[in-house]
Amino acid sequence: MGITLDQAETAIKAAKVKALEINTLMNIAVVDAGANLVAFVRMDGAWLGSADISQKKARTARYFDMPTGELGKLSQPGGPLFNIEHANGGLITFPGGLPIKNSAGEVIGAIGVSGSSVENDHTVAQAGVDAIS
Amino acid sequence: MGITLDQAETAIKAAKVKALEINTLMNIAVVDAGANLVAFVRMDGAWLGSADISQKKARTARYFDMPTGELGKLSQPGGPLFNIEHANGGLITFPGGLPIKNSAGEVIGAIGVSGSSVENDHTVAQAGVDAIS
Amino acid sequence: MGITLDQAETAIKAAKVKALEINTLMNIAVVDAGANLVAFVRMDGAWLGSADISQKKARTARYFDMPTGELGKLSQPGGPLFNIEHANGGLITFPGGLPIKNSAGEVIGAIGVSGSSVENDHTVAQAGVDAIS
Amino acid sequence: MGITLDQAETAIKAAKVKALEINTLMNIAVVDAGANLVAFVRMDGAWLGSADISQKKARTARYFDMPTGELGKLSQPGGPLFNIEHANGGLITFPGGLPIKNSAGEVIGAIGVSGSSVENDHTVAQAGVDAIS
């Protein structure tokens, strides 16, 4: 099923370090290759509503093997995938979700981060990805 | 309820051939006249998130007896059916879903395809429809 | 992600043959190691309500890596897992769902069958499993 | 909202140690005083279906400030809370969920464990509670 709990915890730890470094409080979720939750943390004081968003970002990134923000460019009014967010029990298509690949380039899971601006969410997610690449 | 499993499998087989021909990996769903699932396949390596989308496209096409993309033109901001996607547990209104009619012109079911660009999704869905017309 | 579409279609084909042999009409679903749908068919005239049940049986069998009927023995009133069916968006815990393993004994997916008595459902599911073992 | 992420991670770490000690693979969830998820881990190879169950156990334990197994005694056929599991989007009322209290005796959160027998689930949850008491 791809990513291990050890890898997921390594990614989350790095993401937390980055979150503190840029002075944010985040919810961080990691799913495996089957889009099933492997690990999750909500930093003290982080938005409650972001717990679900971070998990949906992680799942969305694995569902379509791309950064969530890429999907969001296509789901705007007039865009080819308008309102795709209604599928799969709710997708989140703004930045903060990233696929995680192994050294062979295969997707082994995904990380989703929510709790600040989408730029910050993306930055923290990237730190998680980088930690296990 | 219209379409038979034999017809559905014929449509899916033709859709798979077309998908490979245009170098894509698709999720393909067929529903009957009652909008209930008859057959479904996910090609190896196709997006996980497209399983639900292909089924929603098929259902949407039968719910309103029109190509999903036609509905999508009407559901845009300012349009007459803005955000119709909230109905029926989630509709998908971009291209890739097509009604299937019998020789008398009656709708007997619908096909939904998801896994690539909406143009490709539509092309593969059309191949499925053509195979049983 | 374990099972391939080829394997899933082989299992479904064998299950259909068995279903006809014992004079039943079935819904048959196969999920992969991540509990995501790979393939599904509803035989002409099979119960509409069994489409969802067959999928839930397949997912349940993979969620807990055991035949669904085994879980059902534990979820009865007074049993240790009473009302476990409320988890995961709805589990089905009577017979008809079976894990599918590879030659190394690893679970690569599951099959779920619904449309007749639970004994028949189980028999048809087993035929699907046997076809790819 | 009571429990901190540090405390939750301490509880989860102790629960994982206990899980390995008794030769089990667990899903472990911790919620805060608001019944919102704080931290979650799924050990490699643990049942996929137990991810949701562990979270529902934790929420159930906080919703009613009692061990989930106590609620289960009341929700049996003929009992005063028969089928309470239908509330709150699905409760789990067999053992494995425990409230977490501070030194003043106030409930600050709850832990839910799923992946083995309910006795083992309870044992691992208790180890989590003990680690932060």
Short mmCIF file of C-alpha atoms in Angstrom, two decimals:
data_model
loop_
_atom_site.label_atom_id
_atom_site.label_comp_id
_atom_site.label_asym_id
_atom_site.label_seq_id
_atom_site.Cartn_x
_atom_site.Cartn_y
_atom_site.Cartn_z
CA MET A 1 0.00 0.00 0.00
CA GLY A 2 2.98 2.23 -0.46
CA ILE A 3 3.97 4.64 2.27
CA THR A 4 4.87 3.30 5.71
CA LEU A 5 3.88 4.81 9.03
CA ASP A 6 7.55 5.61 9.63
CA GLN A 7 7.67 7.60 6.39
CA ALA A 8 4.38 9.30 7.19
CA GLU A 9 5.60 10.33 10.63
CA THR A 10 8.84 11.62 9.15
CA ALA A 11 6.86 13.74 6.71
CA ILE A 12 4.58 15.05 9.44
CA LYS A 13 7.50 15.88 11.72
CA ALA A 14 9.21 17.88 8.97
CA ALA A 15 5.94 19.60 8.13
CA LYS A 16 5.46 20.62 11.76
CA VAL A 17 8.98 22.06 11.90
CA LYS A 18 8.29 24.08 8.75
CA ALA A 19 4.90 25.21 10.10
CA LEU A 20 6.52 26.61 13.25
CA GLU A 21 9.34 28.14 11.23
CA ILE A 22 6.85 30.20 9.21
CA ASN A 23 4.77 30.91 12.29
CA THR A 24 1.66 28.93 11.44
CA LEU A 25 -0.52 26.27 13.10
CA MET A 26 -1.47 23.40 10.84
CA ASN A 27 -3.50 20.26 10.43
CA ILE A 28 -1.42 17.66 8.58
CA ALA A 29 -2.69 14.39 7.09
CA VAL A 30 -0.97 11.58 5.19
CA VAL A 31 -2.78 8.92 3.14
CA ASP A 32 -1.38 5.80 1.50
CA ALA A 33 -1.54 4.65 -2.13
CA GLY A 34 -5.11 3.50 -1.57
CA ALA A 35 -6.08 6.98 -0.31
CA ASN A 36 -6.63 5.61 3.19
CA LEU A 37 -5.49 7.67 6.20
CA VAL A 38 -2.12 6.67 7.69
CA ALA A 39 -1.37 9.50 10.12
CA PHE A 40 -2.75 12.86 11.19
CA VAL A 41 -1.91 15.64 13.62
CA ARG A 42 -3.56 18.92 14.53
CA MET A 43 -1.17 21.40 16.09
CA ASP A 44 -2.44 23.08 19.28
CA GLY A 45 -4.56 26.06 18.34
CA ALA A 46 -4.88 25.15 14.66
CA TRP A 47 -8.28 25.63 13.00
CA LEU A 48 -10.73 22.86 13.83
CA GLY A 49 -12.27 22.99 10.38
CA SER A 50 -8.93 22.30 8.78
CA ALA A 51 -8.79 18.75 10.12
CA ASP A 52 -11.24 17.59 7.49
CA ILE A 53 -9.75 19.86 4.82
CA SER A 54 -6.23 18.48 5.31
CA GLN A 55 -7.54 14.94 4.94
CA LYS A 56 -9.55 15.84 1.85
CA LYS A 57 -6.50 17.56 0.34
CA ALA A 58 -4.39 14.45 0.90
CA ARG A 59 -7.03 12.21 -0.63
CA THR A 60 -7.61 14.55 -3.56
CA ALA A 61 -3.87 14.64 -4.32
CA ARG A 62 -3.78 10.84 -4.43
CA TYR A 63 -7.09 10.50 -6.26
CA PHE A 64 -5.68 12.43 -9.23
CA ASP A 65 -1.91 12.12 -8.65
CA MET A 66 -1.33 15.85 -8.83
CA PRO A 67 -1.04 18.85 -6.51
CA THR A 68 -4.50 19.91 -5.38
CA GLY A 69 -3.89 23.42 -6.66
CA GLU A 70 -3.46 22.11 -10.20
CA LEU A 71 -6.90 20.59 -10.05
CA GLY A 72 -8.27 23.85 -8.72
CA LYS A 73 -7.11 25.69 -11.81
CA LEU A 74 -9.34 23.42 -13.86
CA SER A 75 -12.41 23.47 -11.61
CA GLN A 76 -13.12 27.20 -11.79
CA PRO A 77 -16.32 28.57 -13.34
CA GLY A 78 -15.98 28.13 -17.09
CA GLY A 79 -13.14 25.65 -16.62
CA PRO A 80 -13.22 22.08 -17.87
CA LEU A 81 -13.71 20.51 -14.43
CA PHE A 82 -16.14 23.02 -12.90
CA ASN A 83 -17.53 21.74 -9.61
CA ILE A 84 -15.53 18.50 -9.60
CA GLU A 85 -15.45 19.08 -5.83
CA HIS A 86 -18.82 17.32 -5.53
CA ALA A 87 -17.26 13.94 -6.29
CA ASN A 88 -15.83 11.42 -3.84
CA GLY A 89 -17.72 12.75 -0.87
CA GLY A 90 -16.05 16.15 -1.23
CA LEU A 91 -12.78 17.15 -2.82
CA ILE A 92 -10.59 20.13 -1.88
CA THR A 93 -8.91 21.66 -4.91
CA PHE A 94 -6.90 24.59 -3.60
CA PRO A 95 -3.20 24.26 -2.75
CA GLY A 96 -1.93 22.24 0.21
CA GLY A 97 -2.22 18.67 -1.08
CA LEU A 98 0.71 16.93 -2.78
CA PRO A 99 1.36 13.39 -4.02
CA ILE A 100 4.30 11.54 -2.46
CA LYS A 101 6.44 9.43 -4.79
CA ASN A 102 9.10 6.82 -4.20
CA SER A 103 12.51 6.88 -5.87
CA ALA A 104 11.05 5.02 -8.86
CA GLY A 105 8.56 7.82 -9.39
CA GLU A 106 5.55 5.79 -8.28
CA VAL A 107 2.92 7.52 -6.14
CA ILE A 108 2.98 5.87 -2.70
CA GLY A 109 0.63 8.29 -0.94
CA ALA A 110 -0.10 11.95 -0.42
CA ILE A 111 0.07 14.70 2.17
CA GLY A 112 -2.52 17.36 2.90
CA VAL A 113 -1.98 20.51 4.97
CA SER A 114 -4.52 23.11 6.08
CA GLY A 115 -4.45 25.94 8.59
CA SER A 116 -3.09 29.08 7.00
CA SER A 117 -2.94 30.76 3.58
CA VAL A 118 -2.89 28.30 0.71
CA GLU A 119 0.66 29.40 -0.04
CA ASN A 120 1.72 28.49 3.49
CA ASP A 121 -0.26 25.25 3.35
CA HIS A 122 1.58 24.34 0.16
CA THR A 123 4.97 25.25 1.64
CA VAL A 124 4.40 23.06 4.66
CA ALA A 125 3.14 20.16 2.52
CA GLN A 126 6.24 20.45 0.33
CA ALA A 127 8.45 20.25 3.42
CA GLY A 128 6.72 17.01 4.29
CA VAL A 129 7.26 15.60 0.82
CA ASP A 130 10.91 16.67 0.76
CA ALA A 131 11.62 14.91 4.05
CA ILE A 132 11.01 11.47 2.58
CA SER A 133 12.23 11.95 -0.98
CA MET B 1 -34.94 -1.20 -17.27
CA GLY B 2 -33.50 -0.91 -20.72
CA ILE B 3 -29.87 -1.73 -21.30
CA THR B 4 -28.71 -5.30 -20.79
CA LEU B 5 -25.46 -6.38 -19.17
CA ASP B 6 -24.38 -7.72 -22.55
CA GLN B 7 -24.85 -4.30 -24.10
CA ALA B 8 -23.12 -2.60 -21.19
CA GLU B 9 -20.13 -4.92 -21.50
CA THR B 10 -20.01 -4.31 -25.25
CA ALA B 11 -19.96 -0.56 -24.62
CA ILE B 12 -17.25 -0.88 -21.97
CA LYS B 13 -15.13 -3.12 -24.18
CA ALA B 14 -15.29 -0.61 -27.04
CA ALA B 15 -14.56 2.23 -24.65
CA LYS B 16 -11.48 0.43 -23.34
CA VAL B 17 -10.21 -0.13 -26.88
CA LYS B 18 -10.66 3.56 -27.64
CA ALA B 19 -9.00 4.55 -24.34
CA LEU B 20 -5.89 2.54 -25.19
CA GLU B 21 -5.94 3.83 -28.77
CA ILE B 22 -5.68 7.43 -27.54
CA ASN B 23 -3.21 6.45 -24.84
CA THR B 24 -5.35 7.03 -21.75
CA LEU B 25 -6.36 5.09 -18.63
CA MET B 26 -10.04 5.35 -17.83
CA ASN B 27 -12.75 4.56 -15.35
CA ILE B 28 -15.89 3.52 -17.25
CA ALA B 29 -19.38 3.12 -15.81
CA VAL B 30 -22.72 2.16 -17.36
CA VAL B 31 -26.10 2.72 -15.72
CA ASP B 32 -29.52 1.49 -16.83
CA ALA B 33 -32.76 3.41 -17.48
CA GLY B 34 -33.31 3.58 -13.71
CA ALA B 35 -29.89 5.25 -13.26
CA ASN B 36 -28.66 2.19 -11.38
CA LEU B 37 -25.15 0.85 -11.98
CA VAL B 38 -24.95 -2.07 -14.43
CA ALA B 39 -21.23 -2.41 -15.02
CA PHE B 40 -17.98 -0.66 -14.14
CA VAL B 41 -14.26 -1.07 -14.79
CA ARG B 42 -11.18 0.85 -13.67
CA MET B 43 -8.23 0.29 -15.99
CA ASP B 44 -4.96 -0.50 -14.19
CA GLY B 45 -3.28 2.74 -13.21
CA ALA B 46 -6.32 4.95 -13.85
CA TRP B 47 -7.04 7.71 -11.33
CA LEU B 48 -8.70 6.41 -8.17
CA GLY B 49 -10.82 9.53 -7.86
CA SER B 50 -12.33 8.97 -11.29
CA ALA B 51 -14.21 5.85 -10.21
CA ASP B 52 -16.81 7.96 -8.47
CA ILE B 53 -16.74 10.63 -11.18
CA SER B 54 -17.41 8.16 -13.98
CA GLN B 55 -20.41 6.78 -12.08
CA LYS B 56 -21.71 10.28 -11.34
CA LYS B 57 -21.33 11.23 -15.01
CA ALA B 58 -23.31 8.19 -16.10
CA ARG B 59 -26.05 8.90 -13.58
CA THR B 60 -26.14 12.59 -14.43
CA ALA B 61 -26.49 11.81 -18.15
CA ARG B 62 -29.49 9.55 -17.44
CA TYR B 63 -31.01 11.83 -14.81
CA PHE B 64 -31.42 14.55 -17.42
CA ASP B 65 -31.18 12.56 -20.66
CA MET B 66 -28.46 14.75 -22.09
CA PRO B 67 -24.68 14.82 -22.37
CA THR B 68 -23.20 15.93 -19.05
CA GLY B 69 -21.34 18.75 -20.79
CA GLU B 70 -24.65 20.26 -21.92
CA LEU B 71 -25.80 20.47 -18.32
CA GLY B 72 -22.48 22.05 -17.40
CA LYS B 73 -23.14 24.96 -19.74
CA LEU B 74 -26.25 25.74 -17.72
CA SER B 75 -24.77 25.31 -14.24
CA GLN B 76 -22.17 28.06 -14.46
CA PRO B 77 -22.34 31.17 -12.26
CA GLY B 78 -25.19 33.34 -13.58
CA GLY B 79 -26.64 30.41 -15.51
CA PRO B 80 -30.15 29.05 -15.06
CA LEU B 81 -29.02 25.89 -13.25
CA PHE B 82 -26.20 27.35 -11.17
CA ASN B 83 -24.79 24.75 -8.77
CA ILE B 84 -27.20 22.01 -9.77
CA GLU B 85 -24.29 19.73 -8.81
CA HIS B 86 -25.55 19.78 -5.22
CA ALA B 87 -28.54 17.61 -6.11
CA ASN B 88 -28.79 13.83 -6.11
CA GLY B 89 -25.86 13.28 -3.80
CA GLY B 90 -23.51 15.01 -6.21
CA LEU B 91 -23.74 15.53 -9.98
CA ILE B 92 -20.84 15.89 -12.41
CA THR B 93 -21.65 18.25 -15.24
CA PHE B 94 -18.53 18.38 -17.39
CA PRO B 95 -18.13 16.19 -20.49
CA GLY B 96 -17.73 12.41 -20.32
CA GLY B 97 -21.30 11.29 -19.64
CA LEU B 98 -23.68 10.37 -22.48
CA PRO B 99 -27.18 8.89 -22.66
CA ILE B 100 -27.54 5.59 -24.49
CA LYS B 101 -30.63 5.19 -26.72
CA ASN B 102 -32.22 2.23 -28.44
CA SER B 103 -33.15 2.17 -32.12
CA ALA B 104 -36.49 3.77 -31.26
CA GLY B 105 -34.71 6.73 -29.73
CA GLU B 106 -35.63 5.86 -26.15
CA VAL B 107 -33.02 6.33 -23.46
CA ILE B 108 -32.11 2.88 -22.11
CA GLY B 109 -29.15 3.95 -19.95
CA ALA B 110 -26.01 6.05 -19.93
CA ILE B 111 -22.22 5.77 -19.93
CA GLY B 112 -19.76 7.81 -17.88
CA VAL B 113 -16.02 8.02 -18.49
CA SER B 114 -13.33 9.72 -16.38
CA GLY B 115 -9.55 9.60 -16.33
CA SER B 116 -8.13 12.14 -18.76
CA SER B 117 -9.05 15.50 -20.30
CA VAL B 118 -12.77 16.04 -20.68
CA GLU B 119 -12.31 15.87 -24.44
CA ASN B 120 -10.74 12.43 -24.13
CA ASP B 121 -13.35 11.35 -21.62
CA HIS B 122 -16.07 12.36 -24.07
CA THR B 123 -14.35 10.59 -26.98
CA VAL B 124 -14.14 7.35 -25.05
CA ALA B 125 -17.75 7.62 -23.86
CA GLN B 126 -18.87 8.18 -27.46
CA ALA B 127 -17.01 5.05 -28.55
CA GLY B 128 -18.98 3.14 -25.94
CA VAL B 129 -22.28 4.56 -27.16
CA ASP B 130 -21.44 3.88 -30.82
CA ALA B 131 -20.69 0.23 -30.10
CA ILE B 132 -24.29 -0.52 -29.20
CA SER B 133 -26.15 1.83 -31.51
CA MET C 1 -2.52 -1.77 -5.38
CA GLY C 2 -2.72 -5.50 -5.77
CA ILE C 3 -5.33 -7.03 -8.02
CA THR C 4 -5.35 -6.16 -11.73
CA LEU C 5 -8.40 -5.50 -13.87
CA ASP C 6 -7.61 -8.69 -15.77
CA GLN C 7 -7.74 -10.68 -12.53
CA ALA C 8 -10.90 -8.90 -11.43
CA GLU C 9 -12.62 -9.67 -14.75
CA THR C 10 -11.52 -13.30 -14.52
CA ALA C 11 -13.03 -13.53 -11.05
CA ILE C 12 -16.27 -11.88 -12.17
CA LYS C 13 -16.56 -14.13 -15.22
CA ALA C 14 -16.18 -17.25 -13.08
CA ALA C 15 -18.65 -15.88 -10.55
CA LYS C 16 -21.22 -15.27 -13.29
CA VAL C 17 -20.81 -18.82 -14.57
CA LYS C 18 -21.37 -20.16 -11.08
CA ALA C 19 -24.36 -17.86 -10.55
CA LEU C 20 -26.06 -19.21 -13.67
CA GLU C 21 -25.13 -22.77 -12.74
CA ILE C 22 -27.01 -22.46 -9.45
CA ASN C 23 -29.82 -20.54 -11.10
CA THR C 24 -29.30 -17.14 -9.46
CA LEU C 25 -28.93 -13.53 -10.60
CA MET C 26 -26.14 -11.65 -8.89
CA ASN C 27 -24.42 -8.33 -8.38
CA ILE C 28 -20.66 -8.88 -8.27
CA ALA C 29 -18.04 -6.33 -7.17
CA VAL C 30 -14.25 -6.48 -6.89
CA VAL C 31 -12.11 -4.01 -4.93
CA ASP C 32 -8.33 -3.67 -4.81
CA ALA C 33 -5.97 -3.72 -1.82
CA GLY C 34 -6.93 -0.13 -1.04
CA ALA C 35 -10.63 -1.10 -0.94
CA ASN C 36 -11.28 0.92 -4.10
CA LEU C 37 -13.67 -0.45 -6.74
CA VAL C 38 -12.00 -2.18 -9.71
CA ALA C 39 -14.90 -3.85 -11.49
CA PHE C 40 -18.62 -4.47 -11.07
CA VAL C 41 -21.45 -6.17 -12.92
CA ARG C 42 -25.15 -6.58 -12.26
CA MET C 43 -26.69 -9.51 -14.08
CA ASP C 44 -29.93 -8.76 -15.91
CA GLY C 45 -32.83 -9.05 -13.50
CA ALA C 46 -30.67 -9.11 -10.37
CA TRP C 47 -31.90 -7.11 -7.35
CA LEU C 48 -31.19 -3.39 -7.68
CA GLY C 49 -30.51 -3.06 -3.97
CA SER C 50 -27.78 -5.63 -4.15
CA ALA C 51 -25.52 -3.40 -6.22
CA ASP C 52 -24.59 -1.42 -3.13
CA ILE C 53 -24.55 -4.50 -0.91
CA SER C 54 -22.09 -6.34 -3.16
CA GLN C 55 -19.75 -3.35 -3.09
CA LYS C 56 -20.04 -3.00 0.69
CA LYS C 57 -19.37 -6.73 1.10
CA ALA C 58 -16.22 -6.47 -1.00
CA ARG C 59 -15.00 -3.43 0.95
CA THR C 60 -15.85 -5.02 4.29
CA ALA C 61 -13.91 -8.18 3.39
CA ARG C 62 -10.85 -6.07 2.57
CA TYR C 63 -11.28 -3.71 5.51
CA PHE C 64 -10.88 -6.60 7.93
CA ASP C 65 -9.20 -9.24 5.75
CA MET C 66 -11.77 -11.90 6.52
CA PRO C 67 -14.98 -13.32 5.06
CA THR C 68 -17.86 -10.96 5.79
CA GLY C 69 -19.79 -13.78 7.46
CA GLU C 70 -17.05 -14.17 10.06
CA LEU C 71 -17.49 -10.54 11.05
CA GLY C 72 -21.25 -11.05 11.22
CA LYS C 73 -20.83 -13.75 13.86
CA LEU C 74 -19.16 -11.14 16.07
CA SER C 75 -21.57 -8.27 15.43
CA GLN C 76 -24.75 -9.92 16.75
CA PRO C 77 -26.59 -8.56 19.80
CA GLY C 78 -24.50 -9.44 22.81
CA GLY C 79 -21.46 -10.12 20.62
CA PRO C 80 -18.16 -8.26 20.93
CA LEU C 81 -18.64 -6.18 17.76
CA PHE C 82 -22.36 -5.39 18.05
CA ASN C 83 -23.41 -2.81 15.45
CA ILE C 84 -19.96 -2.48 13.86
CA GLU C 85 -21.99 -2.02 10.65
CA HIS C 86 -22.27 1.70 11.42
CA ALA C 87 -18.57 2.27 10.64
CA ASN C 88 -17.00 3.16 7.32
CA GLY C 89 -20.19 4.55 5.81
CA GLY C 90 -21.93 1.21 6.22
CA LEU C 91 -20.54 -2.31 6.44
CA ILE C 92 -22.29 -5.52 5.38
CA THR C 93 -21.42 -8.42 7.65
CA PHE C 94 -23.38 -11.39 6.34
CA PRO C 95 -21.80 -13.90 3.94
CA GLY C 96 -20.92 -13.04 0.35
CA GLY C 97 -17.69 -11.07 0.76
CA LEU C 98 -14.28 -12.73 0.61
CA PRO C 99 -10.68 -11.47 0.62
CA ILE C 100 -8.57 -12.34 -2.44
CA LYS C 101 -4.96 -13.33 -1.79
CA ASN C 102 -1.96 -13.79 -4.04
CA SER C 103 0.26 -16.86 -4.02
CA ALA C 104 2.32 -15.33 -1.20
CA GLY C 105 -0.79 -15.13 0.96
CA GLU C 106 -1.04 -11.34 0.81
CA VAL C 107 -4.48 -9.79 0.45
CA ILE C 108 -4.63 -8.09 -2.97
CA GLY C 109 -8.32 -7.25 -2.96
CA ALA C 110 -11.75 -8.69 -2.26
CA ILE C 111 -14.94 -9.81 -3.97
CA GLY C 112 -18.51 -9.16 -2.88
CA VAL C 113 -21.60 -10.92 -4.20
CA SER C 114 -25.26 -10.18 -3.49
CA GLY C 115 -28.52 -11.30 -5.07
CA SER C 116 -29.69 -14.55 -3.54
CA SER C 117 -29.47 -16.40 -0.22
CA VAL C 118 -26.29 -15.69 1.70
CA GLU C 119 -25.23 -19.28 1.10
CA ASN C 120 -25.54 -18.77 -2.64
CA ASP C 121 -23.85 -15.38 -2.43
CA HIS C 122 -20.93 -17.02 -0.63
CA THR C 123 -20.75 -19.88 -3.15
CA VAL C 124 -20.57 -17.46 -6.06
CA ALA C 125 -17.97 -15.29 -4.32
CA GLN C 126 -15.86 -18.38 -3.65
CA ALA C 127 -16.02 -19.31 -7.35
CA GLY C 128 -14.63 -15.86 -8.13
CA VAL C 129 -11.80 -16.26 -5.64
CA ASP C 130 -10.95 -19.75 -6.89
CA ALA C 131 -10.66 -18.55 -10.47
CA ILE C 132 -7.63 -16.42 -9.72
CA SER C 133 -5.93 -18.47 -7.01
CA MET D 1 -10.08 22.33 24.37
CA GLY D 2 -8.14 20.24 26.82
CA ILE D 3 -5.61 17.73 25.57
CA THR D 4 -2.51 19.00 23.80
CA LEU D 5 -0.89 17.47 20.75
CA ASP D 6 2.09 16.61 22.95
CA GLN D 7 -0.15 14.66 25.29
CA ALA D 8 -1.93 12.98 22.38
CA GLU D 9 1.36 11.92 20.85
CA THR D 10 2.54 10.61 24.23
CA ALA D 11 -0.63 8.55 24.52
CA ILE D 12 -0.29 7.21 20.97
CA LYS D 13 3.37 6.34 21.48
CA ALA D 14 2.55 4.36 24.63
CA ALA D 15 -0.36 2.68 22.88
CA LYS D 16 1.88 1.63 20.00
CA VAL D 17 4.41 0.14 22.43
CA LYS D 18 1.63 -1.83 24.14
CA ALA D 19 0.20 -2.93 20.77
CA LEU D 20 3.54 -4.40 19.74
CA GLU D 21 4.04 -5.91 23.19
CA ILE D 22 0.82 -7.92 22.81
CA ASN D 23 1.56 -8.68 19.17
CA THR D 24 -1.18 -6.63 17.52
CA LEU D 25 -1.44 -3.99 14.78
CA MET D 26 -3.66 -1.07 15.70
CA ASN D 27 -5.32 2.08 14.50
CA ILE D 28 -5.12 4.70 17.27
CA ALA D 29 -7.02 7.99 17.41
CA VAL D 30 -7.11 10.81 19.97
CA VAL D 31 -9.78 13.50 20.11
CA ASP D 32 -9.91 16.64 22.25
CA ALA D 33 -12.58 17.90 24.64
CA GLY D 34 -14.57 19.09 21.62
CA ALA D 35 -14.53 15.56 20.16
CA ASN D 36 -12.37 16.82 17.30
CA LEU D 37 -9.49 14.70 16.00
CA VAL D 38 -6.06 15.67 17.38
CA ALA D 39 -3.85 12.81 16.22
CA PHE D 40 -4.14 9.46 14.47
CA VAL D 41 -1.86 6.65 13.36
CA ARG D 42 -2.43 3.39 11.52
CA MET D 43 0.34 0.86 12.16
CA ASP D 44 1.68 -0.84 9.01
CA GLY D 45 -0.53 -3.79 8.17
CA ALA D 46 -3.36 -2.86 10.55
CA TRP D 47 -6.93 -3.30 9.27
CA LEU D 48 -8.01 -0.52 6.91
CA GLY D 49 -11.54 -0.58 8.27
CA SER D 50 -10.32 0.12 11.78
CA ALA D 51 -9.20 3.64 10.92
CA ASP D 52 -12.77 4.86 10.99
CA ILE D 53 -13.68 2.65 13.94
CA SER D 54 -10.84 3.96 16.12
CA GLN D 55 -11.94 7.53 15.43
CA LYS D 56 -15.58 6.70 16.13
CA LYS D 57 -14.58 4.99 19.40
CA ALA D 58 -12.64 8.06 20.50
CA ARG D 59 -15.51 10.38 19.62
CA THR D 60 -18.08 8.11 21.27
CA ALA D 61 -16.03 7.99 24.49
CA ARG D 62 -15.93 11.78 24.62
CA TYR D 63 -19.52 12.28 23.49
CA PHE D 64 -20.72 10.43 26.58
CA ASP D 65 -17.66 10.64 28.87
CA MET D 66 -17.53 6.91 29.46
CA PRO D 67 -15.75 3.85 28.10
CA THR D 68 -17.37 2.80 24.81
CA GLY D 69 -17.99 -0.67 26.20
CA GLU D 70 -20.19 0.77 28.96
CA LEU D 71 -22.40 2.37 26.35
CA GLY D 72 -22.54 -0.91 24.48
CA LYS D 73 -24.10 -2.61 27.47
CA LEU D 74 -27.00 -0.17 27.22
CA SER D 75 -27.47 -0.27 23.45
CA GLN D 76 -28.37 -3.96 23.16
CA PRO D 77 -31.82 -5.11 22.04
CA GLY D 78 -34.23 -4.45 24.89
CA GLY D 79 -31.77 -2.09 26.54
CA PRO D 80 -32.49 1.56 27.33
CA LEU D 81 -30.26 2.94 24.53
CA PHE D 82 -31.03 0.36 21.84
CA ASN D 83 -29.39 1.31 18.54
CA ILE D 84 -27.91 4.57 19.80
CA GLU D 85 -25.22 3.82 17.20
CA HIS D 86 -27.35 5.61 14.60
CA ALA D 87 -26.63 9.00 16.16
CA ASN D 88 -23.79 11.39 15.42
CA GLY D 89 -23.01 9.94 12.01
CA GLY D 90 -22.28 6.55 13.54
CA LEU D 91 -21.17 5.56 17.03
CA ILE D 92 -19.10 2.53 17.99
CA THR D 93 -20.12 1.14 21.36
CA PHE D 94 -17.89 -1.87 21.92
CA PRO D 95 -14.66 -1.62 23.96
CA GLY D 96 -11.62 0.29 22.79
CA GLY D 97 -12.64 3.88 23.45
CA LEU D 98 -11.78 5.63 26.74
CA PRO D 99 -12.13 9.17 28.06
CA ILE D 100 -8.93 10.94 29.06
CA LYS D 101 -9.05 13.07 32.22
CA ASN D 102 -6.71 15.63 33.74
CA SER D 103 -5.51 15.55 37.33
CA ALA D 104 -8.65 17.43 38.39
CA GLY D 105 -10.82 14.68 36.96
CA GLU D 106 -12.10 16.74 34.05
CA VAL D 107 -12.42 15.04 30.67
CA ILE D 108 -9.90 16.63 28.30
CA GLY D 109 -10.32 14.20 25.41
CA ALA D 110 -10.53 10.54 24.52
CA ILE D 111 -8.62 7.74 22.83
CA GLY D 112 -9.98 5.09 20.46
CA VAL D 113 -8.18 1.91 19.43
CA SER D 114 -9.19 -0.70 16.84
CA GLY D 115 -7.41 -3.56 15.15
CA SER D 116 -7.70 -6.70 17.25
CA SER D 117 -10.10 -8.28 19.76
CA VAL D 118 -12.05 -5.77 21.81
CA GLU D 119 -10.12 -6.91 24.88
CA ASN D 120 -6.84 -6.06 23.15
CA ASP D 121 -8.24 -2.82 21.79
CA HIS D 122 -9.22 -1.85 25.34
CA THR D 123 -5.82 -2.84 26.75
CA VAL D 124 -4.00 -0.67 24.21
CA ALA D 125 -6.36 2.26 24.79
CA GLN D 126 -5.77 1.98 28.54
CA ALA D 127 -2.01 2.09 27.99
CA GLY D 128 -2.53 5.34 26.11
CA VAL D 129 -4.60 6.82 28.91
CA ASP D 130 -2.13 5.71 31.59
CA ALA D 131 0.76 7.39 29.80
CA ILE D 132 -0.66 10.85 30.37
CA SER D 133 -2.37 10.44 33.73
#
